[in-house]
PDB file of C-alpha atoms in Angstrom:
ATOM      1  CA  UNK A 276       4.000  -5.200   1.719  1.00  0.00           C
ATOM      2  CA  UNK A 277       6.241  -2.852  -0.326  1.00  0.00           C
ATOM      3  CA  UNK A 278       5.208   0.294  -1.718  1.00  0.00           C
ATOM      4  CA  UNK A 279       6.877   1.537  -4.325  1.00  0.00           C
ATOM      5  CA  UNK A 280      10.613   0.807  -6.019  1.00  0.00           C
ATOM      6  CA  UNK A 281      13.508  -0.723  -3.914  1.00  0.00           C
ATOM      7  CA  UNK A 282      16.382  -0.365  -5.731  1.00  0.00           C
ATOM      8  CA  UNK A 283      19.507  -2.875  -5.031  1.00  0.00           C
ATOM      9  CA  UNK A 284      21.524  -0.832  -2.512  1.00  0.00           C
ATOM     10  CA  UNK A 285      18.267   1.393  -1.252  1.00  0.00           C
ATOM     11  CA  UNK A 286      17.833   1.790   2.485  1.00  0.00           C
ATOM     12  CA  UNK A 287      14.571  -0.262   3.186  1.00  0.00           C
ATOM     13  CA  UNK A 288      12.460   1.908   5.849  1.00  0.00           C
ATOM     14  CA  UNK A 289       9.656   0.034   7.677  1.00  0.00           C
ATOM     15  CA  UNK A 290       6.343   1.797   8.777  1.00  0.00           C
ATOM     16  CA  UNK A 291       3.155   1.218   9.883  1.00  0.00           C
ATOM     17  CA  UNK A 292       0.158   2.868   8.288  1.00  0.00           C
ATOM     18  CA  UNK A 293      -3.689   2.203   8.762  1.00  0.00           C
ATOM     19  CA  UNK A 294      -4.975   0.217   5.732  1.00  0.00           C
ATOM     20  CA  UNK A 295      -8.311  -1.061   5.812  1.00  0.00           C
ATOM     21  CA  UNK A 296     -10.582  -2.944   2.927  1.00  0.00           C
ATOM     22  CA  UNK A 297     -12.964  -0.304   1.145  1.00  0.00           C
ATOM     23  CA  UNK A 298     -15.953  -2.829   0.525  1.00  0.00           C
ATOM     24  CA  UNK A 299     -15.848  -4.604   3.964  1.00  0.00           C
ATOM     25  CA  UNK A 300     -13.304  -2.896   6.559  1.00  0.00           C
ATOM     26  CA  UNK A 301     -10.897  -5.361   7.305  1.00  0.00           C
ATOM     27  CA  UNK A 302      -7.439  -3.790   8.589  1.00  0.00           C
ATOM     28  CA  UNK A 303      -4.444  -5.336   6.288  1.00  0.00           C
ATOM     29  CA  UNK A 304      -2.204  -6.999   9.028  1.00  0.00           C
ATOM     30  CA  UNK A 305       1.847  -6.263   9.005  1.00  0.00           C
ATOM     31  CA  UNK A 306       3.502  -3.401   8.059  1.00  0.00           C
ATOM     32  CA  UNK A 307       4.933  -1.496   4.905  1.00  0.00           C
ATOM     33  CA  UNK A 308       8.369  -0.811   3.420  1.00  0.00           C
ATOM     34  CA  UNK A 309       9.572   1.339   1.097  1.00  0.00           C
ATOM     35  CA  UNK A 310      13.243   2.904  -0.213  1.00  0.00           C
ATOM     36  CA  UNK A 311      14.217   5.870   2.055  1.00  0.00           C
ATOM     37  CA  UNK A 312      14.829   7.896  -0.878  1.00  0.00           C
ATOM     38  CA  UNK A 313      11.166   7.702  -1.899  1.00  0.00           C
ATOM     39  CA  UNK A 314       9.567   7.619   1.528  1.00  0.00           C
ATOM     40  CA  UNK A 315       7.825  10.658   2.408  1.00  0.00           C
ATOM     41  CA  UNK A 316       8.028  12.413  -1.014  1.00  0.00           C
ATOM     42  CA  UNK A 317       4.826  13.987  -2.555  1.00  0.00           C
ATOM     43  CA  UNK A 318       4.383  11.619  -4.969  1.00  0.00           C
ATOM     44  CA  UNK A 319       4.747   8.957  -2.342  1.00  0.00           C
ATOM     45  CA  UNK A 320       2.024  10.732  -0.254  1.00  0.00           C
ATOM     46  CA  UNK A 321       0.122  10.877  -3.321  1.00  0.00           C
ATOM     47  CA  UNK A 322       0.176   7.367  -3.849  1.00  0.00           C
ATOM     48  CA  UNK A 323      -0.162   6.052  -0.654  1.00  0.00           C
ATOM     49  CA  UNK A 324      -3.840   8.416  -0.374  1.00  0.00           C
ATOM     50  CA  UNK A 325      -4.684   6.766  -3.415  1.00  0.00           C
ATOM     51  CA  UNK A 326      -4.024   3.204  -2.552  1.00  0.00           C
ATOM     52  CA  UNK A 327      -5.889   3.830   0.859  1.00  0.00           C
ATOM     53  CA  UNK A 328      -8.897   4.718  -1.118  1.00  0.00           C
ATOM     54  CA  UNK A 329      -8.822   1.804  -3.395  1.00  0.00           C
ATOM     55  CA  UNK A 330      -7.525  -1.355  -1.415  1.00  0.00           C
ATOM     56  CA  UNK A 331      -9.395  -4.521  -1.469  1.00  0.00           C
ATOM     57  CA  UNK A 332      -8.325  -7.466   0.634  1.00  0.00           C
ATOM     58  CA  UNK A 333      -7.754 -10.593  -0.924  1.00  0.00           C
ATOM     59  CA  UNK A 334     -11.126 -12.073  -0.191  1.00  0.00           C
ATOM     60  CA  UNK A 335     -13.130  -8.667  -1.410  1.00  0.00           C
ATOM     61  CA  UNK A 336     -10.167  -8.802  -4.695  1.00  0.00           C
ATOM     62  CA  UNK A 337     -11.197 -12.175  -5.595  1.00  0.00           C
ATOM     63  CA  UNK A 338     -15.250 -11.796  -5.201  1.00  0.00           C
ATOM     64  CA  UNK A 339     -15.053  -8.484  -7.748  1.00  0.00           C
ATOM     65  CA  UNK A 340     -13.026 -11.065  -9.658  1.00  0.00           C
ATOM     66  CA  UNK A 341     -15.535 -13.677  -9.947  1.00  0.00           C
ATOM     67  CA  UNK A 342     -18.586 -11.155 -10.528  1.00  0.00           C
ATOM     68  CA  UNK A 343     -16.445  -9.749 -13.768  1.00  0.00           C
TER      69      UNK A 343
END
């Protein structure tokens, strides 16, 4: 999965970070990239806090889907 923008000649920086559903608690398999210039940043941080809070696997995604 890549978070945030990789720009053409950007150093790509793989990491591992624990990412789990919010409705049912399934851990998102594989790893993350992002640009070097943006890893670690606060507004990286920030996002990546945010996006921890808020994930929904694909199956959990598509249910909300349907309901709406």
């Amino acid at each position: 999965m890549i978070f945030g923008k990789i720009e053409e000649n950007d150093i790509v920086i793989k990491f591992d970070v624990k990412i789990q559903c919010v409705n049912c608690k399934k851990q998102v398999p594989g790893g993350m990239k992002s640009s070097e210039s943006y890893f670690n940043t606060d507004e990286f941080n920030k996002e990546l806090k945010k996006f921890q809070k808020t994930y929904l696997c694909g199956v959990c995604r598509d249910k909300k889907r349907v309901n709406n």
